[in-house]
CSV table of C-alpha atoms in Angstrom, one decimal:
chain,number,residue,atom,x,y,z
L,1246,MET,CA,60.2,55.3,181.8
L,1247,ASN,CA,61.5,51.9,183.0
L,1248,HIS,CA,65.2,52.7,183.5
L,1249,LYS,CA,66.1,49.1,184.3
L,1250,SER,CA,64.5,47.9,181.1
L,1251,THR,CA,66.2,50.7,179.0
L,1252,TYR,CA,69.6,49.8,180.5
L,1253,ASN,CA,69.2,46.1,179.8
L,1254,ASN,CA,68.0,46.6,176.2
L,1255,VAL,CA,70.9,49.0,175.4
L,1256,LEU,CA,73.5,46.6,177.0
L,1257,GLU,CA,72.1,43.5,175.3
L,1258,ASN,CA,72.0,45.2,171.9
L,1259,GLN,CA,75.5,46.4,172.4
L,1260,ILE,CA,76.8,43.0,173.3
L,1261,ALA,CA,75.0,41.3,170.5
L,1262,GLU,CA,76.2,43.7,167.8
L,1263,LEU,CA,79.8,43.5,169.0
L,1264,LYS,CA,79.7,39.7,169.1
L,1265,LYS,CA,78.6,39.7,165.5
L,1266,GLN,CA,81.5,42.0,164.5
L,1267,ILE,CA,84.0,39.8,166.3
L,1268,GLU,CA,82.6,36.6,164.7
L,1269,TYR,CA,82.6,38.2,161.3
L,1270,LEU,CA,86.2,39.4,161.8
L,1271,GLN,CA,87.4,35.9,163.0
L,1272,LEU,CA,85.6,34.1,160.2
L,1273,ASN,CA,86.9,36.2,157.4
L,1274,SER,CA,90.4,36.9,158.7
L,1275,THR,CA,91.1,33.1,158.7
L,1276,ASP,CA,90.0,32.5,155.1
L,1277,LYS,CA,93.3,31.4,153.5
L,1278,SER,CA,91.9,31.8,150.0
L,1279,ASP,CA,91.7,35.5,150.5
L,1280,THR,CA,94.5,37.6,149.4
L,1281,LYS,CA,96.2,40.0,151.8
L,1282,ASN,CA,94.3,42.9,150.2
L,1283,ASP,CA,91.0,41.1,150.7
L,1284,GLN,CA,91.8,40.4,154.3
L,1285,THR,CA,92.8,44.0,154.9
L,1286,ASN,CA,89.6,45.3,153.3
L,1287,LYS,CA,87.5,43.0,155.4
L,1288,ILE,CA,89.3,44.1,158.6
L,1289,ILE,CA,88.6,47.8,157.6
L,1290,LEU,CA,85.0,47.0,156.9
L,1291,ALA,CA,84.6,45.2,160.3
L,1292,LYS,CA,86.2,48.1,162.0
L,1293,GLU,CA,83.9,50.6,160.3
L,1294,ASP,CA,80.9,48.4,161.3
L,1295,ALA,CA,82.1,48.3,164.9
L,1296,GLU,CA,82.5,52.1,165.0
L,1297,GLU,CA,78.9,52.4,163.6
L,1298,VAL,CA,77.7,50.2,166.4
L,1299,LYS,CA,79.5,52.4,168.9
L,1300,GLU,CA,77.9,55.6,167.4
L,1301,ARG,CA,74.5,54.0,167.6
L,1302,LEU,CA,75.1,53.1,171.2
L,1303,ASP,CA,76.3,56.6,172.0
L,1304,PHE,CA,73.2,58.0,170.4
L,1305,VAL,CA,70.9,55.8,172.5
L,1306,LEU,CA,72.8,56.8,175.7
L,1307,LEU,CA,72.6,60.5,174.8
L,1308,GLY,CA,68.9,60.3,174.1
L,1309,SER,CA,68.3,58.4,177.3
L,1310,ASN,CA,70.4,61.0,179.2
L,1311,LEU,CA,72.6,58.1,180.5
L,1312,GLY,CA,76.1,58.2,181.7
L,1313,TYR,CA,78.1,55.1,180.7
L,1314,TRP,CA,81.0,53.3,182.3
L,1315,ASP,CA,83.0,50.2,181.4
L,1316,TRP,CA,85.2,48.6,184.0
L,1317,ASN,CA,88.1,46.4,183.0
L,1318,ILE,CA,88.4,44.3,186.1
L,1319,GLU,CA,91.8,42.8,185.1
L,1320,THR,CA,93.5,46.2,184.8
L,1321,ASN,CA,91.1,48.0,187.2
L,1322,GLU,CA,90.7,50.8,184.6
L,1323,VAL,CA,87.3,52.4,184.0
L,1324,LYS,CA,86.2,54.1,180.8
L,1325,ARG,CA,83.4,56.7,181.0
L,1326,ASN,CA,81.5,58.8,178.5
L,1327,LYS,CA,81.1,62.6,178.5
L,1328,ARG,CA,77.6,62.5,180.1
L,1329,TRP,CA,78.9,60.6,183.1
L,1330,ALA,CA,81.3,63.4,183.8
L,1331,GLU,CA,78.8,66.2,183.1
L,1332,MET,CA,76.3,64.7,185.4
L,1333,LEU,CA,78.6,65.5,188.3
L,1334,GLY,CA,79.7,68.9,187.0
L,1335,TYR,CA,83.0,67.8,185.5
L,1336,THR,CA,84.5,68.0,182.0
L,1337,PHE,CA,85.4,64.8,180.3
L,1338,GLU,CA,89.1,65.7,180.7
L,1339,GLU,CA,88.8,66.0,184.4
L,1340,ILE,CA,87.6,62.4,184.8
L,1341,SER,CA,90.3,59.8,185.4
L,1342,SER,CA,90.2,56.1,184.6
L,1343,SER,CA,90.5,54.9,188.2
L,1344,VAL,CA,87.9,53.1,190.3
L,1345,ASN,CA,89.0,55.2,193.3
L,1346,GLN,CA,87.7,58.4,191.7
L,1347,TRP,CA,84.2,56.9,191.5
L,1348,VAL,CA,84.5,55.9,195.2
L,1349,ASP,CA,85.6,59.4,196.1
L,1350,PHE,CA,82.6,60.9,194.4
L,1351,ILE,CA,80.1,58.7,196.3
L,1352,HIS,CA,78.5,60.1,199.4
L,1353,SER,CA,80.4,58.7,202.5
L,1354,ASP,CA,77.2,57.2,203.9
L,1355,ASP,CA,76.5,55.3,200.7
L,1356,ARG,CA,79.9,53.9,199.8
L,1357,GLU,CA,79.6,50.7,201.7
L,1358,LYS,CA,76.3,49.7,200.2
L,1359,ALA,CA,77.4,50.7,196.7
L,1360,TRP,CA,80.4,48.4,196.9
L,1361,ALA,CA,78.3,45.6,198.5
L,1362,SER,CA,75.9,45.7,195.6
L,1363,ILE,CA,78.7,45.4,193.0
L,1364,LYS,CA,80.3,42.6,195.0
L,1365,ASN,CA,77.0,40.7,195.2
L,1366,HIS,CA,76.9,40.7,191.4
L,1367,LEU,CA,80.5,39.7,191.0
L,1368,ASP,CA,80.0,36.8,193.4
L,1369,GLY,CA,76.9,35.7,191.4
L,1370,ILE,CA,74.5,36.4,194.2
L,1371,THR,CA,72.5,38.9,192.0
L,1372,PRO,CA,71.9,38.8,188.2
L,1373,PHE,CA,72.9,42.4,187.9
L,1374,HIS,CA,74.0,45.4,190.0
L,1375,GLN,CA,71.4,48.1,190.4
L,1376,LEU,CA,71.3,50.7,193.2
L,1377,GLU,CA,70.2,54.2,194.0
L,1378,TYR,CA,72.8,56.2,195.9
L,1379,ARG,CA,74.1,59.7,196.4
L,1380,MET,CA,77.1,61.2,194.7
L,1381,LEU,CA,78.8,64.6,195.2
L,1382,THR,CA,79.2,67.0,192.3
L,1383,LYS,CA,82.3,69.2,191.7
L,1384,THR,CA,80.6,72.0,193.7
L,1385,GLY,CA,79.7,69.7,196.6
L,1386,GLU,CA,76.0,69.4,195.6
L,1387,VAL,CA,74.3,66.0,196.3
L,1388,LYS,CA,73.0,64.2,193.3
L,1389,TRP,CA,70.9,61.0,193.4
L,1390,ILE,CA,72.1,58.4,190.9
L,1391,LEU,CA,70.5,55.2,189.6
L,1392,ASP,CA,73.5,52.9,188.9
L,1393,SER,CA,72.8,49.8,186.8
L,1394,ALA,CA,75.5,47.4,185.6
L,1395,LYS,CA,76.1,43.8,184.5
L,1396,ILE,CA,79.1,41.6,183.8
L,1397,VAL,CA,79.7,41.5,180.1
L,1398,LYS,CA,82.8,39.3,179.8
L,1399,ARG,CA,84.1,36.3,181.8
L,1400,ASP,CA,87.1,34.0,181.3
L,1401,LYS,CA,86.8,30.2,180.7
L,1402,LYS,CA,86.6,29.6,184.5
L,1403,GLY,CA,83.7,32.1,184.8
L,1404,ASN,CA,85.7,34.8,186.5
L,1405,ALA,CA,84.4,38.3,185.7
L,1406,LEU,CA,86.7,40.3,183.4
L,1407,ARG,CA,84.5,43.3,182.5
L,1408,MET,CA,81.5,45.0,183.8
L,1409,SER,CA,79.5,47.7,182.0
L,1410,GLY,CA,76.9,50.0,183.4
L,1411,THR,CA,75.0,53.3,183.2
L,1412,HIS,CA,74.3,56.2,185.5
L,1413,LEU,CA,71.0,58.1,185.5
L,1414,ASP,CA,70.4,61.3,187.4
L,1415,ILE,CA,67.3,60.7,189.5
L,1416,THR,CA,67.7,63.8,191.8
L,1417,GLU,CA,64.4,65.4,190.8
L,1418,ARG,CA,62.5,62.2,191.2
L,1419,LYS,CA,63.9,61.8,194.7
L,1420,LYS,CA,62.9,65.4,195.5
L,1421,THR,CA,59.3,64.6,194.3
L,1422,GLU,CA,59.2,61.5,196.4
L,1423,GLN,CA,60.3,63.4,199.5
L,1424,LEU,CA,57.6,66.1,198.9
L,1425,LEU,CA,55.0,63.3,198.6
L,1426,ILE,CA,56.2,61.8,201.9
L,1427,GLU,CA,56.0,65.2,203.6
L,1428,SER,CA,52.6,65.9,202.0
L,1429,ASN,CA,51.2,62.6,203.3
L,1430,ALA,CA,52.6,63.3,206.8
L,1431,THR,CA,51.0,66.7,206.7
L,1432,LYS,CA,47.7,65.2,205.6
L,1433,ASP,CA,47.8,62.5,208.3
L,1434,LYS,CA,48.7,65.0,211.0
L,1435,PHE,CA,45.9,67.3,209.9
L,1436,PHE,CA,43.2,64.6,210.1
L,1437,SER,CA,44.6,63.3,213.4
L,1438,ILE,CA,44.1,66.8,214.9
L,1439,ILE,CA,40.6,67.1,213.5
L,1440,ALA,CA,39.6,63.6,214.6
L,1441,HIS,CA,41.0,63.7,218.1
L,1442,ASP,CA,42.5,67.0,219.4
L,1443,LEU,CA,39.6,69.1,218.2
L,1444,ARG,CA,36.8,66.7,219.0
L,1445,SER,CA,38.0,66.2,222.6
L,1446,PRO,CA,37.7,69.9,223.8
L,1447,PHE,CA,34.4,70.4,222.0
L,1448,ASN,CA,33.1,67.3,223.8
L,1449,ASN,CA,34.2,68.8,227.1
L,1450,ILE,CA,32.5,72.1,226.3
L,1451,ILE,CA,29.2,70.4,225.3
L,1452,GLY,CA,29.3,68.1,228.3
L,1453,PHE,CA,29.8,70.8,230.9
L,1454,THR,CA,27.3,73.2,229.3
L,1455,GLU,CA,24.7,70.4,229.3
L,1456,LEU,CA,25.5,69.7,233.0
L,1457,LEU,CA,24.9,73.3,233.8
L,1458,ILE,CA,21.7,73.5,231.9
L,1459,GLU,CA,20.3,70.3,233.5
L,1460,ASN,CA,21.3,71.3,237.0
L,1461,SER,CA,20.9,75.1,236.8
L,1462,LYS,CA,18.6,75.2,239.9
L,1463,GLU,CA,20.5,72.7,242.1
L,1464,PHE,CA,24.1,74.1,241.6
L,1465,LYS,CA,25.4,76.7,243.9
L,1466,ASP,CA,27.3,79.8,242.6
L,1467,SER,CA,30.7,78.3,243.5
L,1468,LYS,CA,30.0,75.2,241.4
L,1469,PHE,CA,28.6,77.2,238.5
L,1470,GLU,CA,31.8,79.3,238.6
L,1471,LYS,CA,34.0,76.2,238.7
L,1472,TYR,CA,32.4,74.7,235.6
L,1473,LEU,CA,32.3,78.0,233.8
L,1474,ASN,CA,36.0,78.4,234.4
L,1475,ILE,CA,36.6,74.9,232.9
L,1476,ILE,CA,34.5,75.8,229.9
L,1477,ASN,CA,36.3,79.1,229.5
L,1478,SER,CA,39.7,77.5,229.8
L,1479,THR,CA,38.8,74.8,227.3
L,1480,ALA,CA,37.4,77.3,224.8
L,1481,LYS,CA,40.6,79.4,225.0
L,1482,HIS,CA,42.7,76.3,224.5
L,1483,THR,CA,40.6,75.3,221.5
L,1484,HIS,CA,40.9,78.8,220.0
L,1485,VAL,CA,44.7,78.6,220.2
L,1486,LEU,CA,44.6,75.2,218.7
L,1487,LEU,CA,42.3,76.3,215.8
L,1488,ASP,CA,44.5,79.4,215.3
L,1489,ASN,CA,47.6,77.2,215.0
L,1490,LEU,CA,45.9,74.7,212.8
L,1491,LEU,CA,44.6,77.5,210.4
L,1492,ASN,CA,48.1,79.1,210.2
L,1493,TRP,CA,49.7,75.8,209.7
L,1494,ALA,CA,47.3,74.8,206.9
L,1495,GLN,CA,47.8,78.1,205.2
L,1496,SER,CA,51.6,77.9,205.5
L,1497,GLU,CA,51.6,74.3,204.1
L,1498,THR,CA,49.5,75.4,201.1
L,1499,GLY,CA,51.5,78.6,200.4
L,1500,GLN,CA,48.4,80.8,201.2
L,1501,ILE,CA,49.9,82.7,204.1
L,1502,TYR,CA,51.4,86.1,203.3
L,1503,PHE,CA,54.7,87.4,204.6
L,1504,ASN,CA,54.4,91.2,205.4
L,1505,PRO,CA,57.4,92.4,207.4
L,1506,GLU,CA,57.4,95.8,208.9
L,1507,LYS,CA,59.3,97.8,211.6
L,1508,LEU,CA,58.1,96.7,215.1
L,1509,THR,CA,59.1,97.5,218.6
L,1510,LEU,CA,59.9,94.1,220.1
L,1511,SER,CA,59.2,94.9,223.7
L,1512,THR,CA,55.6,95.9,222.8
L,1513,ILE,CA,55.0,92.5,221.1
L,1514,ILE,CA,56.5,90.5,224.0
L,1515,LYS,CA,54.6,92.3,226.6
L,1516,GLU,CA,51.3,91.8,224.7
L,1517,VAL,CA,51.9,88.0,224.5
L,1518,LEU,CA,52.8,87.8,228.2
L,1519,THR,CA,49.6,89.7,229.1
L,1520,LEU,CA,47.5,87.3,227.1
L,1521,SER,CA,49.3,84.3,228.6
L,1522,ASP,CA,49.1,85.5,232.2
L,1523,SER,CA,45.7,83.9,232.9
L,1524,PHE,CA,47.1,80.4,232.0
L,1525,ALA,CA,50.2,81.0,234.1
L,1526,GLN,CA,48.2,82.2,237.2
L,1527,LYS,CA,46.3,78.9,237.3
L,1528,LYS,CA,49.7,77.2,238.0
L,1529,ASP,CA,51.1,80.0,240.0
L,1530,ILE,CA,53.8,80.5,237.4
L,1531,VAL,CA,55.6,83.9,237.2
L,1532,LEU,CA,56.2,85.4,233.8
L,1533,ASN,CA,59.2,87.7,233.5
L,1534,TYR,CA,60.5,89.8,230.6
L,1535,HIS,CA,64.1,91.0,230.9
L,1536,GLU,CA,64.4,94.0,228.6
L,1537,SER,CA,68.1,94.8,228.1
L,1538,GLU,CA,67.7,97.3,225.2
L,1539,ARG,CA,65.2,98.8,222.9
L,1540,ILE,CA,65.0,96.7,219.8
L,1541,ILE,CA,63.3,97.4,216.6
L,1542,VAL,CA,62.7,94.3,214.6
L,1543,PHE,CA,61.8,94.0,210.9
L,1544,ALA,CA,59.2,91.2,210.9
L,1545,ASP,CA,55.7,90.0,210.2
L,1546,LEU,CA,53.6,90.9,213.2
L,1547,ASN,CA,51.2,87.9,213.0
L,1548,MET,CA,54.1,85.5,212.6
L,1549,ILE,CA,56.1,86.9,215.5
L,1550,LEU,CA,53.0,86.9,217.8
L,1551,THR,CA,52.4,83.2,216.8
L,1552,ILE,CA,56.0,82.2,217.5
L,1553,LEU,CA,56.1,83.9,220.9
L,1554,ARG,CA,52.6,82.7,221.9
L,1555,ASN,CA,53.5,79.1,221.2
L,1556,LEU,CA,56.9,79.2,222.9
L,1557,ILE,CA,55.6,80.9,226.1
L,1558,SER,CA,52.5,78.6,226.1
L,1559,ASN,CA,54.8,75.6,225.9
L,1560,ALA,CA,57.0,76.9,228.7
L,1561,ILE,CA,53.9,77.3,231.0
L,1562,LYS,CA,52.6,73.9,229.9
L,1563,PHE,CA,55.8,72.0,230.9
L,1564,THR,CA,56.6,74.0,234.1
L,1565,ASN,CA,55.4,72.8,237.5
L,1566,SER,CA,53.3,75.0,239.8
L,1567,HIS,CA,55.2,77.9,241.4
L,1568,GLY,CA,57.8,77.9,238.5
L,1569,LYS,CA,59.2,80.7,236.4
L,1570,VAL,CA,59.2,81.6,232.7
L,1571,ASN,CA,61.7,84.2,231.6
L,1572,VAL,CA,61.8,85.9,228.2
L,1573,TYR,CA,65.0,87.6,227.0
L,1574,ALA,CA,65.8,89.7,223.9
L,1575,LEU,CA,69.2,91.0,222.8
L,1576,THR,CA,71.2,91.8,219.7
L,1577,VAL,CA,74.0,89.4,218.8
L,1578,ASP,CA,76.2,90.4,215.9
L,1579,LYS,CA,73.8,91.1,213.0
L,1580,PHE,CA,70.9,89.1,214.6
L,1581,ILE,CA,68.2,89.6,217.2
L,1582,GLU,CA,68.1,86.7,219.6
L,1583,ILE,CA,65.0,85.9,221.6
L,1584,SER,CA,64.9,83.2,224.2
L,1585,VAL,CA,62.1,81.7,226.3
L,1586,SER,CA,63.4,79.7,229.3
L,1587,ASP,CA,61.7,77.8,232.1
L,1588,ASN,CA,62.6,75.7,235.1
L,1589,GLY,CA,60.3,72.9,234.2
L,1590,ILE,CA,60.7,69.2,233.5
L,1591,GLY,CA,63.1,69.5,230.6
L,1592,ILE,CA,63.5,67.4,227.4
L,1593,ASP,CA,65.6,64.4,226.8
L,1594,ASP,CA,68.2,64.4,224.0
L,1595,GLU,CA,66.3,62.0,221.8
L,1596,THR,CA,63.1,64.0,221.9
L,1597,GLN,CA,65.0,67.2,221.2
L,1598,LYS,CA,66.1,65.8,217.8
L,1599,LYS,CA,62.4,65.3,216.8
L,1600,LEU,CA,60.8,68.4,218.2
L,1601,PHE,CA,60.7,70.4,214.9
L,1602,CYS,CA,60.0,67.4,212.6
L,1603,LEU,CA,56.4,66.8,211.6
L,1604,ALA,CA,57.0,63.2,210.7
L,1605,SER,CA,58.0,62.4,214.3
L,1606,ASN,CA,54.6,63.5,215.6
L,1607,ILE,CA,55.9,64.6,219.0
L,1608,SER,CA,53.0,65.6,221.4
L,1609,SER,CA,53.2,65.4,225.2
L,1610,HIS,CA,51.0,66.2,228.1
L,1611,GLY,CA,52.0,69.1,230.4
L,1612,THR,CA,52.6,69.0,234.1
L,1613,ALA,CA,48.9,69.6,234.7
L,1614,ASN,CA,48.0,67.1,232.0
L,1615,GLU,CA,47.5,69.8,229.4
L,1616,LYS,CA,47.2,68.4,225.9
L,1617,GLY,CA,48.9,69.5,222.7
L,1618,THR,CA,49.2,68.6,219.1
L,1619,GLY,CA,52.9,69.1,218.3
L,1620,ILE,CA,52.2,71.5,215.4
L,1621,GLY,CA,53.0,74.6,217.5
L,1622,LEU,CA,56.8,74.1,217.2
L,1623,ILE,CA,56.5,73.1,213.6
L,1624,LEU,CA,54.8,76.4,212.9
L,1625,CYS,CA,57.4,78.3,214.9
L,1626,LYS,CA,60.2,76.8,212.8
L,1627,ASP,CA,58.4,77.6,209.6
L,1628,PHE,CA,57.7,81.2,210.5
L,1629,VAL,CA,61.3,81.8,211.9
L,1630,GLU,CA,62.8,80.4,208.6
L,1631,LYS,CA,60.5,82.6,206.5
L,1632,HIS,CA,62.3,85.5,208.2
L,1633,GLY,CA,65.7,84.0,207.3
L,1634,GLY,CA,66.2,83.0,210.9
L,1635,LYS,CA,66.9,79.9,213.0
L,1636,ILE,CA,65.3,78.2,216.0
L,1637,TRP,CA,66.7,75.7,218.4
L,1638,VAL,CA,66.3,74.3,221.9
L,1639,GLU,CA,68.8,73.9,224.9
L,1640,SER,CA,67.5,71.6,227.6
L,1641,LYS,CA,68.4,69.0,230.2
L,1642,LEU,CA,65.9,66.6,231.7
L,1643,GLY,CA,64.7,67.8,235.1
L,1644,LYS,CA,66.5,71.1,234.7
L,1645,GLY,CA,64.2,73.1,232.4
L,1646,SER,CA,64.3,74.2,228.7
L,1647,THR,CA,65.3,77.3,226.8
L,1648,PHE,CA,63.9,77.8,223.3
L,1649,LYS,CA,65.9,80.3,221.3
L,1650,PHE,CA,65.3,81.9,217.9
L,1651,LYS,CA,67.2,84.5,216.0
L,1652,LEU,CA,66.1,86.9,213.2
L,1653,PRO,CA,68.3,89.0,210.9
L,1654,LEU,CA,68.8,92.6,212.2
L,1655,LYS,CA,67.5,94.8,209.3
L,1656,ASN,CA,67.0,98.5,209.0
């Protein structure tokens, strides 16, 4: 539906019909040959016709699901229809005739641009006022509104006397647009990983294996071992990347299953630390787990393993040689709080804001030039939220980082 066209057609038809009624009334009420009874009858007929026009307009507005408003600029009073009020969760009786109430309903971030659009039309800069902005309902919910309006009456000097307009709830359309944006970002990220991040490690593996095959007789055992370690390390990194990519793709398409069960948290943490130890040893990084209490967590095993693996792997990645990575777990109120801290390079404030946002595409090299894709933290956030939890970061540049997440404590 072309909402702009619908609005213009409704408004133009309304004005045309009302003009006809006014002209008819003026023409016939000044006919001196008419008796008083004739004039009275003509006035009654004109009034009935005007009411019929109004009923037709109301019917069109109702069918279009449009809220209607009419602003008397001279008195600063605004008339609105029932749908205008219902759109924001109010009854018709709760709506006042003041302009200020409309301003109060507009989202604070959108008020300035809403007024600017109306002023531009009043000043003759634009042929009409039309803007998409947010309004708050009675319960505080945000609704997206398409507001369209036009000056319908001016004085002899051309000054605006009245402006009429419509409101259309476009919240669902905005949600769909946002989903499309996120979907496109997901698709772009997916192909970026396939095109670059997966191709690069496979090229390394192929290159080093060919080197070993071609020089199998010339290379000494120490050189063989060196290249085999590189191949092994690259293969492990690629496996983690593929695992993250698969989990992420399944999560984005709703194909991953959430199967919570009672788990002993210390067992899971120790398992991930054992698997991560070989990476840490290459940089002489010490991994510590500080177990303050025995905690039973009600969670999905694969998701918890993925969360911890990514957080610990990132801590190792961004910590310099001879550093430390500490894992803590404790109960706080009705939640289990798990933290992974390091004494690495830290994260600046601007980057922290973008870490868990796919569209930001944050991906940095580690202290030993380790590569990443940026989807690990996105996956962590998704999996934590599936448990009804929350994840965040506390960090200072040059001082290290602490990633924390909490899960509801359930029996």
